[in-house]
mmCIF file of C-alpha atoms in Angstrom:
data_model
loop_
_atom_site.group_PDB
_atom_site.id
_atom_site.type_symbol
_atom_site.label_atom_id
_atom_site.label_comp_id
_atom_site.label_asym_id
_atom_site.label_seq_id
_atom_site.Cartn_x
_atom_site.Cartn_y
_atom_site.Cartn_z
ATOM 1 C CA MET A 347 7.560 -29.178 -15.027
ATOM 2 C CA SER A 348 6.965 -27.403 -11.745
ATOM 3 C CA LYS A 349 10.042 -26.485 -9.701
ATOM 4 C CA LEU A 350 10.369 -26.384 -5.933
ATOM 5 C CA THR A 351 11.430 -22.766 -6.340
ATOM 6 C CA ASP A 352 7.913 -21.963 -7.611
ATOM 7 C CA PHE A 353 6.499 -22.247 -4.080
ATOM 8 C CA LYS A 354 6.609 -20.014 -1.028
ATOM 9 C CA CYS A 355 4.744 -22.110 1.537
ATOM 10 C CA LEU A 356 4.688 -25.793 2.503
ATOM 11 C CA VAL A 357 1.611 -27.152 4.272
ATOM 12 C CA PHE A 358 2.628 -30.221 6.225
ATOM 13 C CA ASP A 359 0.741 -33.176 7.443
ATOM 14 C CA CYS A 360 2.424 -33.977 10.752
ATOM 15 C CA TYR A 361 1.662 -37.527 11.874
ATOM 16 C CA GLY A 362 3.054 -39.924 9.296
ATOM 17 C CA THR A 363 5.129 -37.253 7.567
ATOM 18 C CA LEU A 364 7.126 -35.658 10.379
ATOM 19 C CA ILE A 365 6.222 -37.991 13.249
ATOM 20 C CA ASP A 366 6.350 -41.802 13.119
ATOM 21 C CA TRP A 367 2.802 -42.127 14.366
ATOM 22 C CA GLU A 368 2.340 -45.683 13.098
ATOM 23 C CA SER A 369 5.042 -46.915 15.489
ATOM 24 C CA GLY A 370 3.512 -44.759 18.215
ATOM 25 C CA ILE A 371 0.085 -46.302 17.714
ATOM 26 C CA VAL A 372 1.431 -49.848 17.648
ATOM 27 C CA ASP A 373 3.417 -49.232 20.848
ATOM 28 C CA ALA A 374 0.384 -47.729 22.590
ATOM 29 C CA PHE A 375 -1.717 -50.777 21.688
ATOM 30 C CA GLN A 376 0.697 -53.236 23.317
ATOM 31 C CA PRO A 377 -1.029 -53.491 26.741
ATOM 32 C CA LEU A 378 -4.370 -54.209 25.046
ATOM 33 C CA LEU A 379 -2.829 -56.692 22.630
ATOM 34 C CA SER A 380 -1.206 -58.527 25.523
ATOM 35 C CA ARG A 381 -4.451 -58.782 27.465
ATOM 36 C CA ALA A 382 -6.337 -59.951 24.376
ATOM 37 C CA ASN A 383 -3.622 -62.502 23.520
ATOM 38 C CA LYS A 384 -3.189 -60.796 20.156
ATOM 39 C CA THR A 385 0.487 -59.862 20.395
ATOM 40 C CA ASP A 386 1.570 -62.662 18.064
ATOM 41 C CA THR A 387 -1.641 -63.133 16.089
ATOM 42 C CA ILE A 388 -2.317 -59.714 14.563
ATOM 43 C CA SER A 389 0.197 -58.149 12.217
ATOM 44 C CA ARG A 390 1.346 -54.549 12.389
ATOM 45 C CA THR A 391 -0.348 -53.908 9.047
ATOM 46 C CA ASP A 392 -3.669 -55.419 10.108
ATOM 47 C CA LEU A 393 -3.590 -53.552 13.425
ATOM 48 C CA LEU A 394 -2.981 -50.216 11.719
ATOM 49 C CA LYS A 395 -5.697 -50.859 9.150
ATOM 50 C CA LEU A 396 -8.116 -51.695 11.960
ATOM 51 C CA PHE A 397 -7.093 -48.547 13.794
ATOM 52 C CA VAL A 398 -7.705 -46.321 10.767
ATOM 53 C CA GLN A 399 -11.026 -47.993 9.993
ATOM 54 C CA VAL A 400 -12.283 -47.275 13.510
ATOM 55 C CA GLU A 401 -10.667 -43.843 13.693
ATOM 56 C CA SER A 402 -12.170 -42.659 10.390
ATOM 57 C CA ALA A 403 -15.676 -43.722 11.440
ATOM 58 C CA ILE A 404 -15.336 -41.836 14.736
ATOM 59 C CA GLN A 405 -13.979 -38.710 13.064
ATOM 60 C CA ASP A 406 -16.711 -38.739 10.411
ATOM 61 C CA ALA A 407 -19.391 -39.018 13.090
ATOM 62 C CA ASN A 408 -17.733 -36.542 15.471
ATOM 63 C CA PRO A 409 -15.845 -33.908 13.457
ATOM 64 C CA THR A 410 -15.446 -31.558 16.432
ATOM 65 C CA MET A 411 -14.278 -34.198 18.927
ATOM 66 C CA LEU A 412 -10.784 -33.515 20.270
ATOM 67 C CA TYR A 413 -8.219 -35.891 18.825
ATOM 68 C CA SER A 414 -7.154 -37.161 22.249
ATOM 69 C CA GLU A 415 -10.798 -38.146 22.785
ATOM 70 C CA VAL A 416 -10.918 -39.741 19.330
ATOM 71 C CA LEU A 417 -7.918 -41.869 20.273
ATOM 72 C CA ALA A 418 -9.526 -42.855 23.579
ATOM 73 C CA LYS A 419 -12.702 -43.876 21.789
ATOM 74 C CA VAL A 420 -10.711 -45.858 19.219
ATOM 75 C CA HIS A 421 -9.077 -47.797 22.045
ATOM 76 C CA SER A 422 -12.418 -48.478 23.705
ATOM 77 C CA THR A 423 -14.041 -49.547 20.435
ATOM 78 C CA VAL A 424 -11.219 -51.851 19.359
ATOM 79 C CA ALA A 425 -11.169 -53.452 22.797
ATOM 80 C CA SER A 426 -14.912 -54.059 23.011
ATOM 81 C CA ASP A 427 -16.018 -54.576 19.413
ATOM 82 C CA HIS A 428 -12.993 -56.342 17.942
ATOM 83 C CA PHE A 429 -11.068 -57.959 20.793
ATOM 84 C CA SER A 430 -13.930 -58.549 23.276
ATOM 85 C CA VAL A 431 -11.784 -57.284 26.128
ATOM 86 C CA PRO A 432 -13.033 -54.953 28.891
ATOM 87 C CA VAL A 433 -10.988 -51.785 29.456
ATOM 88 C CA SER A 434 -11.273 -48.920 31.892
ATOM 89 C CA ALA A 435 -11.810 -45.247 31.122
ATOM 90 C CA GLU A 436 -8.340 -44.654 32.525
ATOM 91 C CA GLU A 437 -6.800 -47.073 30.021
ATOM 92 C CA ASP A 438 -8.679 -45.362 27.192
ATOM 93 C CA ALA A 439 -7.419 -41.975 28.380
ATOM 94 C CA THR A 440 -3.846 -43.262 28.547
ATOM 95 C CA PHE A 441 -4.094 -44.353 24.928
ATOM 96 C CA GLY A 442 -5.591 -40.966 24.083
ATOM 97 C CA ALA A 443 -2.610 -39.211 25.654
ATOM 98 C CA SER A 444 -0.028 -41.449 23.946
ATOM 99 C CA ILE A 445 0.596 -38.874 21.233
ATOM 100 C CA ALA A 446 3.027 -37.245 23.671
ATOM 101 C CA ASN A 447 5.239 -40.335 23.269
ATOM 102 C CA TRP A 448 5.257 -40.482 19.475
ATOM 103 C CA ASP A 449 8.705 -39.670 18.111
ATOM 104 C CA HIS A 450 9.843 -37.946 14.934
ATOM 105 C CA PHE A 451 11.565 -39.591 12.006
ATOM 106 C CA PRO A 452 15.378 -39.282 12.119
ATOM 107 C CA ASP A 453 15.529 -36.828 9.200
ATOM 108 C CA THR A 454 12.633 -34.586 10.208
ATOM 109 C CA ARG A 455 14.201 -31.873 12.335
ATOM 110 C CA ASP A 456 17.176 -31.133 10.108
ATOM 111 C CA ALA A 457 14.980 -31.202 7.005
ATOM 112 C CA LEU A 458 12.549 -28.701 8.525
ATOM 113 C CA ARG A 459 15.435 -26.431 9.529
ATOM 114 C CA ARG A 460 16.714 -26.395 5.965
ATOM 115 C CA LEU A 461 13.277 -26.017 4.382
ATOM 116 C CA SER A 462 12.531 -23.073 6.701
ATOM 117 C CA LYS A 463 15.207 -21.108 4.822
ATOM 118 C CA HIS A 464 13.146 -21.322 1.648
ATOM 119 C CA TYR A 465 9.497 -21.526 2.715
ATOM 120 C CA LYS A 466 6.885 -20.608 5.255
ATOM 121 C CA LEU A 467 6.215 -23.796 7.228
ATOM 122 C CA VAL A 468 2.583 -24.541 8.077
ATOM 123 C CA ILE A 469 1.169 -27.473 10.031
ATOM 124 C CA LEU A 470 -2.288 -28.722 8.977
ATOM 125 C CA SER A 471 -2.945 -31.702 11.206
ATOM 126 C CA ASN A 472 -5.703 -33.974 12.482
ATOM 127 C CA VAL A 473 -4.879 -33.219 16.104
ATOM 128 C CA ASP A 474 -5.925 -31.039 19.035
ATOM 129 C CA ARG A 475 -3.874 -28.110 20.287
ATOM 130 C CA ALA A 476 -2.899 -29.625 23.646
ATOM 131 C CA SER A 477 -1.668 -32.856 22.056
ATOM 132 C CA PHE A 478 0.264 -30.997 19.373
ATOM 133 C CA ALA A 479 2.049 -28.936 22.019
ATOM 134 C CA HIS A 480 4.052 -32.071 22.932
ATOM 135 C CA THR A 481 4.925 -32.673 19.288
ATOM 136 C CA LYS A 482 5.857 -29.038 18.709
ATOM 137 C CA ARG A 483 8.430 -29.174 21.498
ATOM 138 C CA LYS A 484 9.920 -32.403 20.140
ATOM 139 C CA LEU A 485 10.270 -30.945 16.680
ATOM 140 C CA GLU A 486 11.345 -27.378 17.409
ATOM 141 C CA ASP A 487 13.408 -27.383 20.603
ATOM 142 C CA GLY A 488 17.044 -26.835 19.664
ATOM 143 C CA ALA A 489 16.392 -27.572 15.987
ATOM 144 C CA GLY A 490 16.977 -24.064 14.655
ATOM 145 C CA PHE A 491 13.523 -23.375 13.215
ATOM 146 C CA THR A 492 9.938 -22.666 14.263
ATOM 147 C CA PHE A 493 6.684 -23.328 12.449
ATOM 148 C CA ASP A 494 5.156 -20.180 10.975
ATOM 149 C CA LEU A 495 1.541 -21.306 11.414
ATOM 150 C CA ILE A 496 -0.129 -24.213 13.185
ATOM 151 C CA LEU A 497 -3.657 -25.267 12.218
ATOM 152 C CA THR A 498 -5.345 -28.194 13.945
ATOM 153 C CA ALA A 499 -8.602 -30.035 13.484
ATOM 154 C CA GLN A 500 -9.692 -28.390 16.735
ATOM 155 C CA ASP A 501 -9.188 -24.945 15.166
ATOM 156 C CA ILE A 502 -11.134 -25.849 12.034
ATOM 157 C CA GLY A 503 -13.875 -28.111 13.372
ATOM 158 C CA SER A 504 -13.294 -30.984 10.966
ATOM 159 C CA TYR A 505 -10.764 -33.665 10.093
ATOM 160 C CA LYS A 506 -8.871 -34.215 6.860
ATOM 161 C CA PRO A 507 -9.568 -35.252 4.157
ATOM 162 C CA ASP A 508 -12.413 -32.732 4.484
ATOM 163 C CA LEU A 509 -11.780 -29.961 1.948
ATOM 164 C CA ARG A 510 -12.709 -27.389 4.601
ATOM 165 C CA ASN A 511 -9.373 -27.990 6.291
ATOM 166 C CA PHE A 512 -7.397 -27.178 3.157
ATOM 167 C CA ARG A 513 -9.528 -24.173 2.250
ATOM 168 C CA PHE A 514 -9.101 -22.896 5.792
ATOM 169 C CA ALA A 515 -5.323 -23.259 5.475
ATOM 170 C CA LEU A 516 -5.201 -21.550 2.074
ATOM 171 C CA ASN A 517 -7.246 -18.626 3.381
ATOM 172 C CA LYS A 518 -5.013 -18.259 6.439
ATOM 173 C CA VAL A 519 -1.837 -18.353 4.355
ATOM 174 C CA LYS A 520 -3.185 -15.642 2.068
ATOM 175 C CA GLU A 521 -4.316 -13.516 5.023
ATOM 176 C CA GLU A 522 -0.966 -13.834 6.804
ATOM 177 C CA TRP A 523 1.468 -13.431 3.921
ATOM 178 C CA GLY A 524 -0.451 -12.727 0.718
ATOM 179 C CA ILE A 525 0.654 -16.069 -0.714
ATOM 180 C CA GLU A 526 -1.694 -17.415 -3.384
ATOM 181 C CA ALA A 527 -2.824 -21.037 -3.613
ATOM 182 C CA ASP A 528 -0.594 -21.808 -6.593
ATOM 183 C CA GLN A 529 2.452 -21.037 -4.410
ATOM 184 C CA VAL A 530 1.313 -23.360 -1.605
ATOM 185 C CA MET A 531 2.341 -27.018 -1.682
ATOM 186 C CA PRO A 532 0.817 -29.678 0.601
ATOM 187 C CA THR A 533 3.670 -31.937 1.713
ATOM 188 C CA ALA A 534 2.503 -35.201 3.194
ATOM 189 C CA GLN A 535 2.822 -38.965 3.485
ATOM 190 C CA SER A 536 -0.870 -39.880 3.314
ATOM 191 C CA LEU A 537 -2.284 -40.010 -0.182
ATOM 192 C CA PHE A 538 -5.801 -40.390 1.222
ATOM 193 C CA HIS A 539 -5.765 -37.611 3.810
ATOM 194 C CA ASP A 540 -3.749 -35.002 1.906
ATOM 195 C CA HIS A 541 -3.040 -35.655 -1.758
ATOM 196 C CA VAL A 542 -6.572 -36.609 -2.803
ATOM 197 C CA PRO A 543 -8.026 -33.368 -1.397
ATOM 198 C CA ALA A 544 -5.078 -31.423 -2.844
ATOM 199 C CA ASN A 545 -5.982 -32.880 -6.250
ATOM 200 C CA LYS A 546 -9.594 -31.801 -5.825
ATOM 201 C CA LEU A 547 -8.491 -28.235 -5.132
ATOM 202 C CA GLY A 548 -6.033 -28.170 -8.028
ATOM 203 C CA LEU A 549 -2.975 -27.902 -5.775
ATOM 204 C CA LYS A 550 0.421 -29.262 -6.621
ATOM 205 C CA SER A 551 1.767 -31.530 -3.874
ATOM 206 C CA SER A 552 4.824 -33.371 -2.622
ATOM 207 C CA TRP A 553 4.467 -36.988 -1.528
ATOM 208 C CA ILE A 554 6.810 -38.041 1.268
ATOM 209 C CA ALA A 555 6.629 -41.780 0.630
ATOM 210 C CA ARG A 556 7.964 -43.058 3.945
ATOM 211 C CA GLN A 557 9.251 -46.617 3.558
ATOM 212 C CA GLY A 558 7.118 -49.163 5.378
ATOM 213 C CA SER A 559 4.154 -46.842 5.899
ATOM 214 C CA VAL A 560 0.761 -48.522 5.891
ATOM 215 C CA VAL A 561 -1.905 -45.858 6.298
ATOM 216 C CA GLY A 562 -2.858 -43.993 3.133
ATOM 217 C CA ALA A 563 0.383 -45.092 1.511
ATOM 218 C CA LYS A 564 -0.655 -47.211 -1.473
ATOM 219 C CA GLU A 565 -2.023 -45.873 -4.725
ATOM 220 C CA SER A 566 -3.442 -49.326 -5.450
ATOM 221 C CA ASP A 567 -5.656 -49.159 -2.340
ATOM 222 C CA LEU A 568 -7.218 -45.931 -3.594
ATOM 223 C CA GLU A 569 -7.597 -47.288 -7.109
ATOM 224 C CA GLU A 570 -9.614 -50.202 -5.720
ATOM 225 C CA GLN A 571 -11.990 -47.564 -4.324
ATOM 226 C CA GLY A 572 -12.190 -45.853 -7.708
ATOM 227 C CA VAL A 573 -10.000 -42.947 -6.595
ATOM 228 C CA THR A 574 -7.106 -41.727 -8.720
ATOM 229 C CA VAL A 575 -4.431 -39.666 -7.016
ATOM 230 C CA THR A 576 -1.583 -37.646 -8.459
ATOM 231 C CA TYR A 577 1.284 -35.654 -6.978
ATOM 232 C CA THR A 578 3.888 -33.319 -8.391
ATOM 233 C CA TRP A 579 6.905 -34.530 -6.446
ATOM 234 C CA LYS A 580 7.804 -37.784 -4.713
ATOM 235 C CA PHE A 581 10.563 -38.227 -2.132
ATOM 236 C CA GLU A 582 11.372 -41.193 0.087
ATOM 237 C CA THR A 583 12.131 -38.883 3.040
ATOM 238 C CA LEU A 584 11.674 -35.254 3.986
ATOM 239 C CA GLY A 585 15.462 -35.032 4.062
ATOM 240 C CA ALA A 586 15.551 -35.927 0.377
ATOM 241 C CA MET A 587 13.091 -33.146 -0.358
ATOM 242 C CA ALA A 588 15.244 -30.683 1.603
ATOM 243 C CA ASP A 589 18.267 -31.822 -0.418
ATOM 244 C CA GLU A 590 16.459 -31.087 -3.666
ATOM 245 C CA ALA A 591 15.163 -27.745 -2.401
ATOM 246 C CA ASP A 592 18.660 -26.689 -1.342
ATOM 247 C CA LYS A 593 19.942 -27.701 -4.761
ATOM 248 C CA GLN A 594 17.273 -25.822 -6.680
ATOM 249 C CA PHE A 595 17.317 -22.661 -4.580
ATOM 250 C CA GLY A 596 21.093 -22.677 -4.666
ATOM 251 C CA ALA A 597 20.948 -22.656 -8.439
ATOM 252 C CA VAL A 598 18.632 -19.622 -8.629
#
């Protein structure tokens, strides 16, 4: 069986893995839900599934659109096409900028600090550079680590699960540090966005199976679509992965 000590680089999904973006999205939708009288009639799960359905269609049609603009368009589309509520461009833009308010999971910062002792830390995220700057400060400031490489959808010109994003990351990692693909491990919550493409490229991966996550979190949902997904490691939190890495590297 593969060991965590076999790898030199972790490629992280950010939103869902490091950042509690589902709570951030639900919070940002509250003004619209209130106006549409949906606050008590649509569940968190159904709202998030609607969000991802609309978001994926927009990203597929507009792979170079900035993520803040994707979010704004999601808000506009949900309001008009699903809730039949008029919204202003300003309200759409506010939703698009809400990523600055999304907070990290409690274990994230300490786990990243500990993992940085063993690996190069790379971000591969469906985000734009300006939006990620807010997240970067929340994660790094005073935490005792820095990311070694940050790659966004804006840099690549496409959104995960497009294989181009992962190939781009693998090429960059090899250029920067000479690390081969078999020593790179995607580490992510979303089976759909990260582990399925990792499987296609023959990469080993670590699933951070955040409790209560909705988006891309159920193997059964993928199986219904005829998609089988595998992963090498599974942890309930990133902190648990850091615990295991500390244990294994300490035993070397």
